[in-house]
Amino acid sequence: MKRRIPQYSELRDLVQFKAFDLDRRRARLAKATNVWELRDIAKRRIPTAAFDYVDGGSFGEQTLRRNRAAFDEVEFVPNVLRDVTSVDLSTKIAGTESAMPVGIGPTGLTRLMHSEGEVGGAQAAAAFGIPFSLSTMGTASIEELTETVPDAAKWFQLYLWKDRERSQELVSRAAAAGYGALIVTVDTPVAGARLRDTRNGMTMPPTLTPKTILDASYRPEWWFNFLTTKPLGFANFEGERVSLAETVNSMFEPSLNMADLDWLRAAWPGKLIVKGIQNPADAVEVFARGADAIVVSNHGGRQLDRAPVPLRILPAIRAAVGPEAEIILDSGIMSGGDIVAAIAAGADFTLIGRAYLYGLMAGGRQGAERTLELLRTEMTTVMQLLGVTSLAELTPEHVRRV
């Protein structure tokens, strides 16, 4: 074999070094190729108690694992030789236009995950043209979110309290602040047993102990932000320093029943979404009582362990309520492929919680935007490879369970 000395002109195009990005957060996030890698970044940067609050489930976390297993079992069935040059991800749900079939679901204690909290999340949602849901247990108030992110499509999530006057007050405040839909969560008559939180001694506001201080000491950015921003607390109501389970059980209404939807339907002038539906009979009844949409959800595995898995129960619920009823699905979504699978299986829309929070924990608003960017790219690619160009073209024939 004859050898020669390589020429510089030949090597010049092969050896190219990227310019150093002075924005280290942006550079860190750019390296994440999927949501799981954002989770890895988050775990390194966030104290254990805060990370486990997002990452964990209830009891033995079987529902948490089964939610993921359901998506992992999906096999796509593509059609070939289709023109997929342009893909349209846009849709409309509960009266809200959305650029993608996914919104940011309601999450509590969000500023514990990152100081930018709900404001950063809502800014990311607005940038991507999707709805953002503010939780009753959020760390930004109903009015603050409207003032700071006026262009975001906002939904408000309500936990019905034992004190109905305070529930009415929240509903009235959300209507006055321009929230387009009300999500009432119905799968929390009492708190699920979230054992990671119990082991970590999670309270709200957070209690500093030698263990928590040590755990946060080698995560300087989180620690600095925690100490130099406004005190962490529930922004929509005042509470004592107690465990999260105690907070839930002191506030929430174990006697909540279907008749309460009648009161809520009369009290709320906009679109009403009922979140936490897990069987066909309940789906039929809440629509009969005036719901505009439902969320098929087991609370991401954070309430009843061994609960029905939304993706698996979805076809039966769709058959029961008919093709026109608006169905949203959450629990277990970690990729654009998961979202496409949910739409093909019968959902009209999806919500993400953990996937969004992993991005937020990894890098604030920029991290949340990285999550949405990854999901958008994945959805587009999966749909192109399936041979479809719009959500309306997705059907149950495009998915099957292995």
PDB file of C-alpha atoms in Angstrom, residues 143-263:
ATOM      1  CA  GLU A 143     -52.497  37.365  38.988  1.00  0.00           C
ATOM      2  CA  GLU A 144     -48.681  37.290  38.864  1.00  0.00           C
ATOM      3  CA  LEU A 145     -48.673  34.898  35.940  1.00  0.00           C
ATOM      4  CA  THR A 146     -51.073  37.069  33.958  1.00  0.00           C
ATOM      5  CA  GLU A 147     -49.019  40.184  34.659  1.00  0.00           C
ATOM      6  CA  THR A 148     -45.631  38.651  33.847  1.00  0.00           C
ATOM      7  CA  VAL A 149     -46.619  36.464  30.885  1.00  0.00           C
ATOM      8  CA  PRO A 150     -49.679  38.163  29.384  1.00  0.00           C
ATOM      9  CA  ASP A 151     -49.312  36.445  25.993  1.00  0.00           C
ATOM     10  CA  ALA A 152     -49.426  32.878  27.360  1.00  0.00           C
ATOM     11  CA  ALA A 153     -52.521  30.711  26.923  1.00  0.00           C
ATOM     12  CA  LYS A 154     -53.256  29.934  30.575  1.00  0.00           C
ATOM     13  CA  TRP A 155     -55.397  27.310  32.273  1.00  0.00           C
ATOM     14  CA  PHE A 156     -55.977  27.161  36.034  1.00  0.00           C
ATOM     15  CA  GLN A 157     -56.051  23.879  37.924  1.00  0.00           C
ATOM     16  CA  LEU A 158     -58.351  23.712  40.941  1.00  0.00           C
ATOM     17  CA  TYR A 159     -58.359  21.384  43.918  1.00  0.00           C
ATOM     18  CA  LEU A 160     -61.795  21.669  45.470  1.00  0.00           C
ATOM     19  CA  TRP A 161     -61.287  22.606  49.134  1.00  0.00           C
ATOM     20  CA  LYS A 162     -63.352  21.803  52.160  1.00  0.00           C
ATOM     21  CA  ASP A 163     -63.784  25.570  52.411  1.00  0.00           C
ATOM     22  CA  ARG A 164     -66.026  26.211  49.387  1.00  0.00           C
ATOM     23  CA  GLU A 165     -65.821  29.978  49.793  1.00  0.00           C
ATOM     24  CA  ARG A 166     -62.080  29.807  49.197  1.00  0.00           C
ATOM     25  CA  SER A 167     -62.654  27.548  46.189  1.00  0.00           C
ATOM     26  CA  GLN A 168     -65.119  30.095  44.811  1.00  0.00           C
ATOM     27  CA  GLU A 169     -62.578  32.849  45.411  1.00  0.00           C
ATOM     28  CA  LEU A 170     -59.929  31.013  43.368  1.00  0.00           C
ATOM     29  CA  VAL A 171     -62.399  30.349  40.560  1.00  0.00           C
ATOM     30  CA  SER A 172     -63.418  34.024  40.456  1.00  0.00           C
ATOM     31  CA  ARG A 173     -59.800  35.195  40.490  1.00  0.00           C
ATOM     32  CA  ALA A 174     -58.894  32.887  37.599  1.00  0.00           C
ATOM     33  CA  ALA A 175     -61.861  34.111  35.553  1.00  0.00           C
ATOM     34  CA  ALA A 176     -60.994  37.755  36.237  1.00  0.00           C
ATOM     35  CA  ALA A 177     -57.359  37.158  35.283  1.00  0.00           C
ATOM     36  CA  GLY A 178     -58.296  35.757  31.881  1.00  0.00           C
ATOM     37  CA  TYR A 179     -57.596  32.042  32.287  1.00  0.00           C
ATOM     38  CA  GLY A 180     -59.171  30.221  29.374  1.00  0.00           C
ATOM     39  CA  ALA A 181     -60.025  26.927  31.038  1.00  0.00           C
ATOM     40  CA  LEU A 182     -60.457  25.484  34.502  1.00  0.00           C
ATOM     41  CA  ILE A 183     -58.987  22.063  35.255  1.00  0.00           C
ATOM     42  CA  VAL A 184     -60.591  20.428  38.283  1.00  0.00           C
ATOM     43  CA  THR A 185     -58.517  17.548  39.630  1.00  0.00           C
ATOM     44  CA  VAL A 186     -60.714  14.769  41.001  1.00  0.00           C
ATOM     45  CA  ASP A 187     -58.280  11.965  41.906  1.00  0.00           C
ATOM     46  CA  THR A 188     -57.051  13.512  45.166  1.00  0.00           C
ATOM     47  CA  PRO A 189     -59.710  13.024  47.866  1.00  0.00           C
ATOM     48  CA  VAL A 190     -56.675  12.334  50.072  1.00  0.00           C
ATOM     49  CA  ALA A 191     -52.939  12.428  49.424  1.00  0.00           C
ATOM     50  CA  GLY A 192     -51.198   9.388  48.013  1.00  0.00           C
ATOM     51  CA  ALA A 193     -48.392   7.893  50.094  1.00  0.00           C
ATOM     52  CA  ARG A 194     -45.327   9.410  48.421  1.00  0.00           C
ATOM     53  CA  LEU A 195     -42.683   7.595  50.379  1.00  0.00           C
ATOM     54  CA  ARG A 196     -39.697   9.375  48.891  1.00  0.00           C
ATOM     55  CA  ASP A 197     -41.081  12.665  50.230  1.00  0.00           C
ATOM     56  CA  THR A 198     -41.659  11.092  53.626  1.00  0.00           C
ATOM     57  CA  ARG A 199     -38.085   9.790  53.766  1.00  0.00           C
ATOM     58  CA  ASN A 200     -36.727  13.171  52.645  1.00  0.00           C
ATOM     59  CA  GLY A 201     -38.775  15.053  55.244  1.00  0.00           C
ATOM     60  CA  MET A 202     -40.411  17.256  52.598  1.00  0.00           C
ATOM     61  CA  THR A 203     -42.375  20.173  54.041  1.00  0.00           C
ATOM     62  CA  MET A 204     -43.708  23.393  52.578  1.00  0.00           C
ATOM     63  CA  PRO A 205     -42.075  25.814  53.034  1.00  0.00           C
ATOM     64  CA  PRO A 206     -38.890  23.688  53.023  1.00  0.00           C
ATOM     65  CA  THR A 207     -37.296  22.953  56.361  1.00  0.00           C
ATOM     66  CA  LEU A 208     -33.527  23.363  56.465  1.00  0.00           C
ATOM     67  CA  THR A 209     -31.729  20.602  58.361  1.00  0.00           C
ATOM     68  CA  PRO A 210     -28.046  19.603  58.421  1.00  0.00           C
ATOM     69  CA  LYS A 211     -28.907  16.894  55.880  1.00  0.00           C
ATOM     70  CA  THR A 212     -30.645  19.249  53.443  1.00  0.00           C
ATOM     71  CA  ILE A 213     -27.930  21.896  53.803  1.00  0.00           C
ATOM     72  CA  LEU A 214     -25.219  19.334  53.063  1.00  0.00           C
ATOM     73  CA  ASP A 215     -27.171  17.972  50.106  1.00  0.00           C
ATOM     74  CA  ALA A 216     -27.572  21.460  48.624  1.00  0.00           C
ATOM     75  CA  SER A 217     -24.029  22.587  49.393  1.00  0.00           C
ATOM     76  CA  TYR A 218     -22.522  21.094  46.243  1.00  0.00           C
ATOM     77  CA  ARG A 219     -25.297  22.475  44.041  1.00  0.00           C
ATOM     78  CA  PRO A 220     -24.292  26.144  44.342  1.00  0.00           C
ATOM     79  CA  GLU A 221     -26.581  27.622  41.671  1.00  0.00           C
ATOM     80  CA  TRP A 222     -29.720  26.160  43.253  1.00  0.00           C
ATOM     81  CA  TRP A 223     -28.568  27.208  46.724  1.00  0.00           C
ATOM     82  CA  PHE A 224     -27.772  30.749  45.613  1.00  0.00           C
ATOM     83  CA  ASN A 225     -31.126  31.118  43.874  1.00  0.00           C
ATOM     84  CA  PHE A 226     -33.006  29.720  46.874  1.00  0.00           C
ATOM     85  CA  LEU A 227     -31.425  32.235  49.246  1.00  0.00           C
ATOM     86  CA  THR A 228     -31.581  35.320  47.016  1.00  0.00           C
ATOM     87  CA  THR A 229     -35.148  35.116  45.665  1.00  0.00           C
ATOM     88  CA  LYS A 230     -38.460  35.659  47.452  1.00  0.00           C
ATOM     89  CA  PRO A 231     -39.339  33.096  50.132  1.00  0.00           C
ATOM     90  CA  LEU A 232     -40.820  29.899  48.774  1.00  0.00           C
ATOM     91  CA  GLY A 233     -44.465  29.260  49.541  1.00  0.00           C
ATOM     92  CA  PHE A 234     -47.860  28.536  48.072  1.00  0.00           C
ATOM     93  CA  ALA A 235     -48.725  31.736  46.238  1.00  0.00           C
ATOM     94  CA  ASN A 236     -52.498  31.267  46.020  1.00  0.00           C
ATOM     95  CA  PHE A 237     -53.094  30.612  49.704  1.00  0.00           C
ATOM     96  CA  GLU A 238     -51.266  30.721  53.012  1.00  0.00           C
ATOM     97  CA  GLY A 239     -50.271  27.605  54.894  1.00  0.00           C
ATOM     98  CA  GLU A 240     -48.365  26.393  57.905  1.00  0.00           C
ATOM     99  CA  ARG A 241     -45.055  24.545  57.771  1.00  0.00           C
ATOM    100  CA  VAL A 242     -46.313  20.951  57.605  1.00  0.00           C
ATOM    101  CA  SER A 243     -45.639  17.899  55.472  1.00  0.00           C
ATOM    102  CA  LEU A 244     -47.072  17.881  51.980  1.00  0.00           C
ATOM    103  CA  ALA A 245     -49.425  15.021  52.840  1.00  0.00           C
ATOM    104  CA  GLU A 246     -50.750  16.991  55.810  1.00  0.00           C
ATOM    105  CA  THR A 247     -51.276  20.032  53.577  1.00  0.00           C
ATOM    106  CA  VAL A 248     -53.253  17.979  51.080  1.00  0.00           C
ATOM    107  CA  ASN A 249     -55.364  16.204  53.664  1.00  0.00           C
ATOM    108  CA  SER A 250     -56.191  19.424  55.515  1.00  0.00           C
ATOM    109  CA  MET A 251     -57.295  21.205  52.347  1.00  0.00           C
ATOM    110  CA  PHE A 252     -58.814  18.659  50.024  1.00  0.00           C
ATOM    111  CA  GLU A 253     -62.330  17.333  50.110  1.00  0.00           C
ATOM    112  CA  PRO A 254     -62.771  13.576  50.698  1.00  0.00           C
ATOM    113  CA  SER A 255     -66.529  13.971  50.307  1.00  0.00           C
ATOM    114  CA  LEU A 256     -66.168  15.390  46.772  1.00  0.00           C
ATOM    115  CA  ASN A 257     -68.723  13.736  44.498  1.00  0.00           C
ATOM    116  CA  MET A 258     -70.258  14.043  41.036  1.00  0.00           C
ATOM    117  CA  ALA A 259     -72.868  16.548  42.217  1.00  0.00           C
ATOM    118  CA  ASP A 260     -70.062  19.004  43.000  1.00  0.00           C
ATOM    119  CA  LEU A 261     -69.387  19.280  39.279  1.00  0.00           C
ATOM    120  CA  ASP A 262     -72.821  20.863  38.899  1.00  0.00           C
ATOM    121  CA  TRP A 263     -71.806  23.630  41.319  1.00  0.00           C
TER     122      TRP A 263
END
